[in-house]
Structure formats: structure tokens, C-alpha cells
Amino acid sequence: MSTDVEAWKRAAAIAAAEEIEDGMRLGLGTGSTVAHLLPAIAARNLRGLRCVATSVATERQAAELGIAVEPFSALTSLDLAIDGADQIAPDGWIVKGGGGAHTREKIVAAAAERFVVIADASKVVDALVAPVPLELLAYGLPATLAALGADGPTAVRAGAPPSPDGGVIADYAGDVSDPEALAARLSATPGVIDHGLFPPSLTSEVIVAGPDGPVRRALA
Ligand code: 5RP
């Protein structure tokens, strides 16, 4: 039985890579779990893949591994997207954006026929907790932060660079007990580009790996 979190991430990534087929249009997520996915994809020597990346880091690692990435202006939809998660709740709500890439990640997930989330067992939680990552427009930032602060402080993430699209990465630290209501409120707040709450309807399958290996759970 492995207790090595990196080995769990790798196991989940390898299991997800098995779902990729020749010729697929594939969305590549961001983070340390996805960093295990990319070599697993390269090792499969699949033909005709068309990939888009959710971050510069993923694009760079993919290029180093010989996985061709194209801009997400060349494709209107994807067959499969695979990405990591920060928290996975029992009801299928997921928090993403620890790497500040959640806006692109949500666009890619929504464009994919199947969105598969890969994670080590430490990401499974009984209930979601703050923070929820945000990407905010720089214009009017203090007003947006003030609007979001009514039930908990929301702050720009210290040291976080702007997103590749120029957005400001911040974290919402208020109540997360009703993710559906919070997601609606965040989406309705002017200046919020997007938030890191992913509804169960967006995710097709979660692959969580722990000491006993990868376990698949179908969602949407
Ligand atoms: C980046 C993300 C990541 O997928 C999430 O933070 C998980 O990262 P890791 O695999 O490094 O734990 O949402 O914005």
C-alpha cells in the first residue's frame, strides 16, 4: 500500500490517460496532478491528438514531451478534458483554481463532451471550505472586492501573477456551505470573470487514487 501522494496523483493520471483515444480533441488542465498526466499521454504514443492547454505551464510541459498544443481558437469543442481539483465534495461539487487557472479550466471543461477530474485521496472532503479562487477584472477591483466582502473577506492572492488573460487572482473566504447559491452570487457579481466552483453537472467522472489505487466515480 502506497502512502506517497505523488504516487497517488500519478496513478489517477495514468488511469485517466487510458481513456484517451487516437484522434481525440483533448483539453489539458493545470497543476501537479496534470503534470503526471502529460507523460502518461506521451507514453501512449497516440495518433492524431488535437490538444488545448489551460495554462502556459501545461503548454510548456506538453511541448517538451512532444505533445502538440494548439490555441483554443482553432477548435469549437473537445471530446475529453482532464484536470485536477483542490476539493471534491460528496455531492460532486468541486473547488478548482489553486493554480489560478480556473477560468480557462472551466471553459475547457464546458467545451468537452466528457470532463474527467483526477486527484489524490487528500482532495476528497466532507464539505467544501473556503477559499474559493476567483479571477477578477482589474478595472474597478476595489469595488468588486467590496461587493464580495459582505459575508467574509475576499482578498487578492498574495504573490499570484495575473492570469494569462490579464485577470487578477483572488480568493473568496466567506461561507461556502451552499455552493450552488454561492456560485450564482459570484457569477452575478460584476467584475468577477469566473470562480473556482465547478457544479456536479460539469464533471463526467472523478478518478481518485489513494493507498488502494485509483477508484472511478461517474457523475454527470
Ligand atoms: C489549477 C487547478 C488545479 O487543477 C488544482 O489546483 C489542483 O492542483 P494539483 O493537481 O497541483 O493539486 O485548479 O487552477
PDB file of C-alpha atoms and ligand atoms in Angstrom:
ATOM      1  CA  MET A   1       0.000   0.000   0.000  1.00  0.00           C
ATOM      2  CA  SER A   2       1.457   3.324  -1.102  1.00  0.00           C
ATOM      3  CA  THR A   3       1.223   6.387   1.118  1.00  0.00           C
ATOM      4  CA  ASP A   4       3.033   8.557  -1.374  1.00  0.00           C
ATOM      5  CA  VAL A   5       0.742  11.377  -2.516  1.00  0.00           C
ATOM      6  CA  GLU A   6       2.756  11.890  -5.696  1.00  0.00           C
ATOM      7  CA  ALA A   7       2.287   8.194  -6.494  1.00  0.00           C
ATOM      8  CA  TRP A   8      -1.484   8.599  -5.943  1.00  0.00           C
ATOM      9  CA  LYS A   9      -1.576  11.589  -8.291  1.00  0.00           C
ATOM     10  CA  ARG A  10       0.370   9.585 -10.868  1.00  0.00           C
ATOM     11  CA  ALA A  11      -1.978   6.605 -10.511  1.00  0.00           C
ATOM     12  CA  ALA A  12      -5.068   8.786 -11.073  1.00  0.00           C
ATOM     13  CA  ALA A  13      -3.381  10.447 -14.055  1.00  0.00           C
ATOM     14  CA  ILE A  14      -2.395   7.138 -15.650  1.00  0.00           C
ATOM     15  CA  ALA A  15      -5.951   5.829 -15.218  1.00  0.00           C
ATOM     16  CA  ALA A  16      -7.331   8.915 -16.960  1.00  0.00           C
ATOM     17  CA  ALA A  17      -4.786   8.702 -19.771  1.00  0.00           C
ATOM     18  CA  GLU A  18      -6.211   5.263 -20.568  1.00  0.00           C
ATOM     19  CA  GLU A  19      -9.466   6.958 -21.615  1.00  0.00           C
ATOM     20  CA  ILE A  20      -7.765   8.896 -24.431  1.00  0.00           C
ATOM     21  CA  GLU A  21      -8.112   7.528 -27.952  1.00  0.00           C
ATOM     22  CA  ASP A  22      -6.401   8.272 -31.257  1.00  0.00           C
ATOM     23  CA  GLY A  23      -7.677  11.435 -32.932  1.00  0.00           C
ATOM     24  CA  MET A  24      -9.347  12.911 -29.837  1.00  0.00           C
ATOM     25  CA  ARG A  25      -9.645  16.641 -29.274  1.00  0.00           C
ATOM     26  CA  LEU A  26      -8.288  16.901 -25.760  1.00  0.00           C
ATOM     27  CA  GLY A  27      -8.305  19.598 -23.067  1.00  0.00           C
ATOM     28  CA  LEU A  28      -5.311  19.584 -20.737  1.00  0.00           C
ATOM     29  CA  GLY A  29      -5.759  21.028 -17.236  1.00  0.00           C
ATOM     30  CA  THR A  30      -3.227  22.588 -14.910  1.00  0.00           C
ATOM     31  CA  GLY A  31      -1.365  21.598 -11.755  1.00  0.00           C
ATOM     32  CA  SER A  32       0.837  18.956 -10.202  1.00  0.00           C
ATOM     33  CA  THR A  33      -1.594  16.092 -10.936  1.00  0.00           C
ATOM     34  CA  VAL A  34      -1.834  17.107 -14.573  1.00  0.00           C
ATOM     35  CA  ALA A  35       1.975  17.207 -14.580  1.00  0.00           C
ATOM     36  CA  HIS A  36       1.756  13.405 -14.157  1.00  0.00           C
ATOM     37  CA  LEU A  37      -0.895  13.150 -16.866  1.00  0.00           C
ATOM     38  CA  LEU A  38       1.229  14.615 -19.635  1.00  0.00           C
ATOM     39  CA  PRO A  39       3.996  11.954 -19.530  1.00  0.00           C
ATOM     40  CA  ALA A  40       1.277   9.291 -19.317  1.00  0.00           C
ATOM     41  CA  ILE A  41      -0.262  10.697 -22.508  1.00  0.00           C
ATOM     42  CA  ALA A  42       3.124  10.902 -24.234  1.00  0.00           C
ATOM     43  CA  ALA A  43       3.870   7.285 -23.289  1.00  0.00           C
ATOM     44  CA  ARG A  44       0.739   6.090 -25.082  1.00  0.00           C
ATOM     45  CA  ASN A  45       2.018   7.280 -28.497  1.00  0.00           C
ATOM     46  CA  LEU A  46      -1.494   8.141 -29.622  1.00  0.00           C
ATOM     47  CA  ARG A  47      -2.036   9.375 -33.157  1.00  0.00           C
ATOM     48  CA  GLY A  48      -3.847  12.490 -34.319  1.00  0.00           C
ATOM     49  CA  LEU A  49      -4.471  14.109 -30.926  1.00  0.00           C
ATOM     50  CA  ARG A  50      -5.512  17.758 -31.024  1.00  0.00           C
ATOM     51  CA  CYS A  51      -4.793  19.355 -27.638  1.00  0.00           C
ATOM     52  CA  VAL A  52      -5.531  22.678 -25.973  1.00  0.00           C
ATOM     53  CA  ALA A  53      -3.864  23.739 -22.710  1.00  0.00           C
ATOM     54  CA  THR A  54      -5.339  25.706 -19.798  1.00  0.00           C
ATOM     55  CA  SER A  55      -2.068  27.335 -18.757  1.00  0.00           C
ATOM     56  CA  VAL A  56       1.322  28.350 -20.032  1.00  0.00           C
ATOM     57  CA  ALA A  57       2.942  25.796 -17.688  1.00  0.00           C
ATOM     58  CA  THR A  58       0.915  22.942 -19.166  1.00  0.00           C
ATOM     59  CA  GLU A  59       1.562  24.155 -22.697  1.00  0.00           C
ATOM     60  CA  ARG A  60       5.294  24.267 -21.977  1.00  0.00           C
ATOM     61  CA  GLN A  61       5.457  20.784 -20.416  1.00  0.00           C
ATOM     62  CA  ALA A  62       3.368  19.327 -23.231  1.00  0.00           C
ATOM     63  CA  ALA A  63       5.719  20.822 -25.817  1.00  0.00           C
ATOM     64  CA  GLU A  64       8.723  19.344 -24.002  1.00  0.00           C
ATOM     65  CA  LEU A  65       7.069  15.926 -24.180  1.00  0.00           C
ATOM     66  CA  GLY A  66       6.269  16.250 -27.876  1.00  0.00           C
ATOM     67  CA  ILE A  67       2.517  16.738 -27.325  1.00  0.00           C
ATOM     68  CA  ALA A  68       1.354  19.342 -29.828  1.00  0.00           C
ATOM     69  CA  VAL A  69      -0.862  22.060 -28.334  1.00  0.00           C
ATOM     70  CA  GLU A  70      -2.873  24.448 -30.440  1.00  0.00           C
ATOM     71  CA  PRO A  71      -4.613  27.687 -29.497  1.00  0.00           C
ATOM     72  CA  PHE A  72      -8.180  27.322 -28.293  1.00  0.00           C
ATOM     73  CA  SER A  73      -9.318  29.437 -31.186  1.00  0.00           C
ATOM     74  CA  ALA A  74      -8.897  26.569 -33.631  1.00  0.00           C
ATOM     75  CA  LEU A  75     -11.473  24.217 -32.034  1.00  0.00           C
ATOM     76  CA  THR A  76     -15.101  24.758 -31.057  1.00  0.00           C
ATOM     77  CA  SER A  77     -15.487  21.658 -28.907  1.00  0.00           C
ATOM     78  CA  LEU A  78     -13.468  18.870 -27.304  1.00  0.00           C
ATOM     79  CA  ASP A  79     -14.002  15.150 -26.857  1.00  0.00           C
ATOM     80  CA  LEU A  80     -12.383  14.939 -23.439  1.00  0.00           C
ATOM     81  CA  ALA A  81     -10.842  17.268 -20.858  1.00  0.00           C
ATOM     82  CA  ILE A  82      -8.813  16.052 -17.887  1.00  0.00           C
ATOM     83  CA  ASP A  83      -7.884  18.234 -14.915  1.00  0.00           C
ATOM     84  CA  GLY A  84      -7.042  18.221 -11.224  1.00  0.00           C
ATOM     85  CA  ALA A  85      -9.027  19.550  -8.252  1.00  0.00           C
ATOM     86  CA  ASP A  86      -8.447  21.235  -4.901  1.00  0.00           C
ATOM     87  CA  GLN A  87     -11.549  19.859  -3.135  1.00  0.00           C
ATOM     88  CA  ILE A  88     -14.109  17.221  -4.124  1.00  0.00           C
ATOM     89  CA  ALA A  89     -17.311  17.094  -2.065  1.00  0.00           C
ATOM     90  CA  PRO A  90     -19.550  14.013  -1.698  1.00  0.00           C
ATOM     91  CA  ASP A  91     -22.298  15.672  -3.782  1.00  0.00           C
ATOM     92  CA  GLY A  92     -19.861  16.249  -6.671  1.00  0.00           C
ATOM     93  CA  TRP A  93     -19.253  19.972  -6.194  1.00  0.00           C
ATOM     94  CA  ILE A  94     -15.591  20.703  -6.835  1.00  0.00           C
ATOM     95  CA  VAL A  95     -13.309  23.616  -5.989  1.00  0.00           C
ATOM     96  CA  LYS A  96     -10.590  24.393  -8.515  1.00  0.00           C
ATOM     97  CA  GLY A  97      -8.239  27.283  -9.115  1.00  0.00           C
ATOM     98  CA  GLY A  98      -5.429  26.651  -6.668  1.00  0.00           C
ATOM     99  CA  GLY A  99      -3.168  27.421  -9.595  1.00  0.00           C
ATOM    100  CA  GLY A 100      -5.276  30.392 -10.660  1.00  0.00           C
ATOM    101  CA  ALA A 101      -6.269  28.744 -13.937  1.00  0.00           C
ATOM    102  CA  HIS A 102      -9.945  28.053 -13.150  1.00  0.00           C
ATOM    103  CA  THR A 103     -11.433  30.400 -15.760  1.00  0.00           C
ATOM    104  CA  ARG A 104      -9.667  28.661 -18.620  1.00  0.00           C
ATOM    105  CA  GLU A 105     -10.223  25.300 -16.938  1.00  0.00           C
ATOM    106  CA  LYS A 106     -13.978  25.884 -16.761  1.00  0.00           C
ATOM    107  CA  ILE A 107     -14.153  26.990 -20.394  1.00  0.00           C
ATOM    108  CA  VAL A 108     -12.275  23.854 -21.437  1.00  0.00           C
ATOM    109  CA  ALA A 109     -14.376  21.583 -19.187  1.00  0.00           C
ATOM    110  CA  ALA A 110     -17.613  23.059 -20.516  1.00  0.00           C
ATOM    111  CA  ALA A 111     -16.475  22.594 -24.120  1.00  0.00           C
ATOM    112  CA  ALA A 112     -15.702  18.918 -23.574  1.00  0.00           C
ATOM    113  CA  GLU A 113     -18.123  16.080 -24.117  1.00  0.00           C
ATOM    114  CA  ARG A 114     -16.537  14.400 -21.075  1.00  0.00           C
ATOM    115  CA  PHE A 115     -14.737  16.166 -18.226  1.00  0.00           C
ATOM    116  CA  VAL A 116     -12.654  13.858 -16.052  1.00  0.00           C
ATOM    117  CA  VAL A 117     -11.241  15.080 -12.729  1.00  0.00           C
ATOM    118  CA  ILE A 118      -8.129  13.390 -11.367  1.00  0.00           C
ATOM    119  CA  ALA A 119      -6.953  13.710  -7.764  1.00  0.00           C
ATOM    120  CA  ASP A 120      -5.174  12.067  -4.890  1.00  0.00           C
ATOM    121  CA  ALA A 121      -7.307  10.996  -1.922  1.00  0.00           C
ATOM    122  CA  SER A 122      -6.394  14.089   0.135  1.00  0.00           C
ATOM    123  CA  LYS A 123      -8.657  16.177  -2.131  1.00  0.00           C
ATOM    124  CA  VAL A 124     -11.815  14.367  -1.035  1.00  0.00           C
ATOM    125  CA  VAL A 125     -13.596  16.416   1.646  1.00  0.00           C
ATOM    126  CA  ASP A 126     -16.768  16.018   3.700  1.00  0.00           C
ATOM    127  CA  ALA A 127     -17.841  19.555   2.804  1.00  0.00           C
ATOM    128  CA  LEU A 128     -16.290  22.356   0.773  1.00  0.00           C
ATOM    129  CA  VAL A 129     -14.450  25.059   2.706  1.00  0.00           C
ATOM    130  CA  ALA A 130     -13.041  28.465   1.832  1.00  0.00           C
ATOM    131  CA  PRO A 131     -11.166  29.733  -0.019  1.00  0.00           C
ATOM    132  CA  VAL A 132     -12.846  29.699  -3.391  1.00  0.00           C
ATOM    133  CA  PRO A 133     -10.474  31.033  -6.056  1.00  0.00           C
ATOM    134  CA  LEU A 134     -11.667  33.956  -8.159  1.00  0.00           C
ATOM    135  CA  GLU A 135     -10.477  35.669 -11.293  1.00  0.00           C
ATOM    136  CA  LEU A 136     -11.422  39.353 -11.232  1.00  0.00           C
ATOM    137  CA  LEU A 137     -11.236  42.137 -13.761  1.00  0.00           C
ATOM    138  CA  ALA A 138      -8.552  44.684 -12.797  1.00  0.00           C
ATOM    139  CA  TYR A 139     -10.902  47.541 -13.668  1.00  0.00           C
ATOM    140  CA  GLY A 140     -12.794  48.600 -10.552  1.00  0.00           C
ATOM    141  CA  LEU A 141     -11.064  45.953  -8.453  1.00  0.00           C
ATOM    142  CA  PRO A 142     -11.635  47.666  -5.047  1.00  0.00           C
ATOM    143  CA  ALA A 143     -15.354  47.962  -5.787  1.00  0.00           C
ATOM    144  CA  THR A 144     -15.570  44.309  -6.802  1.00  0.00           C
ATOM    145  CA  LEU A 145     -13.704  43.223  -3.650  1.00  0.00           C
ATOM    146  CA  ALA A 146     -16.010  45.373  -1.510  1.00  0.00           C
ATOM    147  CA  ALA A 147     -19.078  43.841  -3.166  1.00  0.00           C
ATOM    148  CA  LEU A 148     -17.774  40.346  -2.444  1.00  0.00           C
ATOM    149  CA  GLY A 149     -16.795  41.093   1.141  1.00  0.00           C
ATOM    150  CA  ALA A 150     -20.249  41.276   2.645  1.00  0.00           C
ATOM    151  CA  ASP A 151     -20.133  37.830   4.288  1.00  0.00           C
ATOM    152  CA  GLY A 152     -16.383  37.285   4.509  1.00  0.00           C
ATOM    153  CA  PRO A 153     -13.175  38.906   3.446  1.00  0.00           C
ATOM    154  CA  THR A 154     -12.145  38.453  -0.164  1.00  0.00           C
ATOM    155  CA  ALA A 155      -8.549  39.300  -0.955  1.00  0.00           C
ATOM    156  CA  VAL A 156      -6.217  39.403  -3.902  1.00  0.00           C
ATOM    157  CA  ARG A 157      -3.965  36.327  -3.685  1.00  0.00           C
ATOM    158  CA  ALA A 158      -0.547  37.440  -2.430  1.00  0.00           C
ATOM    159  CA  GLY A 159       2.199  36.915  -4.984  1.00  0.00           C
ATOM    160  CA  ALA A 160      -0.121  35.495  -7.646  1.00  0.00           C
ATOM    161  CA  PRO A 161       0.709  36.710 -11.139  1.00  0.00           C
ATOM    162  CA  PRO A 162      -2.145  37.878 -13.348  1.00  0.00           C
ATOM    163  CA  SER A 163      -3.806  35.118 -15.344  1.00  0.00           C
ATOM    164  CA  PRO A 164      -2.597  34.684 -18.945  1.00  0.00           C
ATOM    165  CA  ASP A 165      -5.725  36.650 -19.879  1.00  0.00           C
ATOM    166  CA  GLY A 166      -4.871  39.577 -17.582  1.00  0.00           C
ATOM    167  CA  GLY A 167      -7.269  38.734 -14.747  1.00  0.00           C
ATOM    168  CA  VAL A 168      -6.495  39.330 -11.065  1.00  0.00           C
ATOM    169  CA  ILE A 169      -6.399  36.131  -8.989  1.00  0.00           C
ATOM    170  CA  ALA A 170      -8.166  36.459  -5.621  1.00  0.00           C
ATOM    171  CA  ASP A 171      -9.733  34.198  -3.004  1.00  0.00           C
ATOM    172  CA  TYR A 172     -13.214  34.324  -1.543  1.00  0.00           C
ATOM    173  CA  ALA A 173     -13.046  33.480   2.153  1.00  0.00           C
ATOM    174  CA  GLY A 174     -16.728  33.611   3.123  1.00  0.00           C
ATOM    175  CA  ASP A 175     -19.330  30.921   3.704  1.00  0.00           C
ATOM    176  CA  VAL A 176     -19.199  28.004   1.225  1.00  0.00           C
ATOM    177  CA  SER A 177     -21.900  25.840   2.820  1.00  0.00           C
ATOM    178  CA  ASP A 178     -24.311  26.355  -0.108  1.00  0.00           C
ATOM    179  CA  PRO A 179     -22.081  26.093  -3.198  1.00  0.00           C
ATOM    180  CA  GLU A 180     -24.953  26.440  -5.657  1.00  0.00           C
ATOM    181  CA  ALA A 181     -26.139  29.728  -4.121  1.00  0.00           C
ATOM    182  CA  LEU A 182     -22.581  30.990  -3.775  1.00  0.00           C
ATOM    183  CA  ALA A 183     -21.743  30.107  -7.381  1.00  0.00           C
ATOM    184  CA  ALA A 184     -24.830  32.003  -8.559  1.00  0.00           C
ATOM    185  CA  ARG A 185     -23.925  35.008  -6.423  1.00  0.00           C
ATOM    186  CA  LEU A 186     -20.304  35.087  -7.555  1.00  0.00           C
ATOM    187  CA  SER A 187     -21.302  34.720 -11.212  1.00  0.00           C
ATOM    188  CA  ALA A 188     -23.778  37.579 -10.816  1.00  0.00           C
ATOM    189  CA  THR A 189     -21.230  39.975  -9.279  1.00  0.00           C
ATOM    190  CA  PRO A 190     -19.929  42.486 -11.849  1.00  0.00           C
ATOM    191  CA  GLY A 191     -16.141  42.294 -12.094  1.00  0.00           C
ATOM    192  CA  VAL A 192     -15.986  38.553 -11.352  1.00  0.00           C
ATOM    193  CA  ILE A 193     -14.645  36.897 -14.503  1.00  0.00           C
ATOM    194  CA  ASP A 194     -15.167  33.448 -13.029  1.00  0.00           C
ATOM    195  CA  HIS A 195     -14.906  31.465  -9.810  1.00  0.00           C
ATOM    196  CA  GLY A 196     -13.492  28.074  -8.903  1.00  0.00           C
ATOM    197  CA  LEU A 197     -16.778  26.336  -8.007  1.00  0.00           C
ATOM    198  CA  PHE A 198     -17.487  23.568 -10.526  1.00  0.00           C
ATOM    199  CA  PRO A 199     -21.005  22.067 -10.338  1.00  0.00           C
ATOM    200  CA  PRO A 200     -21.557  18.295 -10.440  1.00  0.00           C
ATOM    201  CA  SER A 201     -23.248  18.684 -13.837  1.00  0.00           C
ATOM    202  CA  LEU A 202     -19.926  19.755 -15.374  1.00  0.00           C
ATOM    203  CA  THR A 203     -17.978  16.649 -14.358  1.00  0.00           C
ATOM    204  CA  SER A 204     -18.459  13.283 -16.056  1.00  0.00           C
ATOM    205  CA  GLU A 205     -16.152  11.253 -13.858  1.00  0.00           C
ATOM    206  CA  VAL A 206     -13.864  11.641 -10.857  1.00  0.00           C
ATOM    207  CA  ILE A 207     -10.804   9.395 -10.552  1.00  0.00           C
ATOM    208  CA  VAL A 208      -9.387   9.479  -7.030  1.00  0.00           C
ATOM    209  CA  ALA A 209      -6.300   7.468  -6.178  1.00  0.00           C
ATOM    210  CA  GLY A 210      -5.265   6.526  -2.649  1.00  0.00           C
ATOM    211  CA  PRO A 211      -3.474   3.636  -0.942  1.00  0.00           C
ATOM    212  CA  ASP A 212      -5.626   1.087  -2.765  1.00  0.00           C
ATOM    213  CA  GLY A 213      -5.141   2.565  -6.239  1.00  0.00           C
ATOM    214  CA  PRO A 214      -7.448   4.573  -8.491  1.00  0.00           C
ATOM    215  CA  VAL A 215     -11.210   4.495  -7.936  1.00  0.00           C
ATOM    216  CA  ARG A 216     -13.566   5.816 -10.628  1.00  0.00           C
ATOM    217  CA  ARG A 217     -16.862   7.546  -9.810  1.00  0.00           C
ATOM    218  CA  ALA A 218     -19.285   8.613 -12.524  1.00  0.00           C
ATOM    219  CA  LEU A 219     -21.057  11.944 -12.024  1.00  0.00           C
ATOM    220  CA  ALA A 220     -22.908  13.744 -14.829  1.00  0.00           C
TER     221      ALA A 220
HETATM  222  C1  5RP B   1      -5.331  24.989 -11.124  1.00  0.00           C
HETATM  223  C2  5RP B   1      -6.217  23.926 -10.605  1.00  0.00           C
HETATM  224  C3  5RP B   1      -5.600  22.624 -10.269  1.00  0.00           C
HETATM  225  O1  5RP B   1      -6.148  21.638 -11.086  1.00  0.00           O
HETATM  226  C4  5RP B   1      -5.866  22.346  -8.813  1.00  0.00           C
HETATM  227  O2  5RP B   1      -5.328  23.413  -8.051  1.00  0.00           O
HETATM  228  C5  5RP B   1      -5.200  21.022  -8.386  1.00  0.00           C
HETATM  229  O3  5RP B   1      -3.824  21.171  -8.457  1.00  0.00           O
HETATM  230  P1  5RP B   1      -2.843  19.991  -8.036  1.00  0.00           P
HETATM  231  O4  5RP B   1      -3.046  18.876  -9.007  1.00  0.00           O
HETATM  232  O5  5RP B   1      -1.473  20.624  -8.122  1.00  0.00           O
HETATM  233  O6  5RP B   1      -3.181  19.603  -6.622  1.00  0.00           O
HETATM  234  O7  5RP B   1      -7.410  24.080 -10.444  1.00  0.00           O
HETATM  235  O8  5RP B   1      -6.008  26.190 -11.276  1.00  0.00           O
END
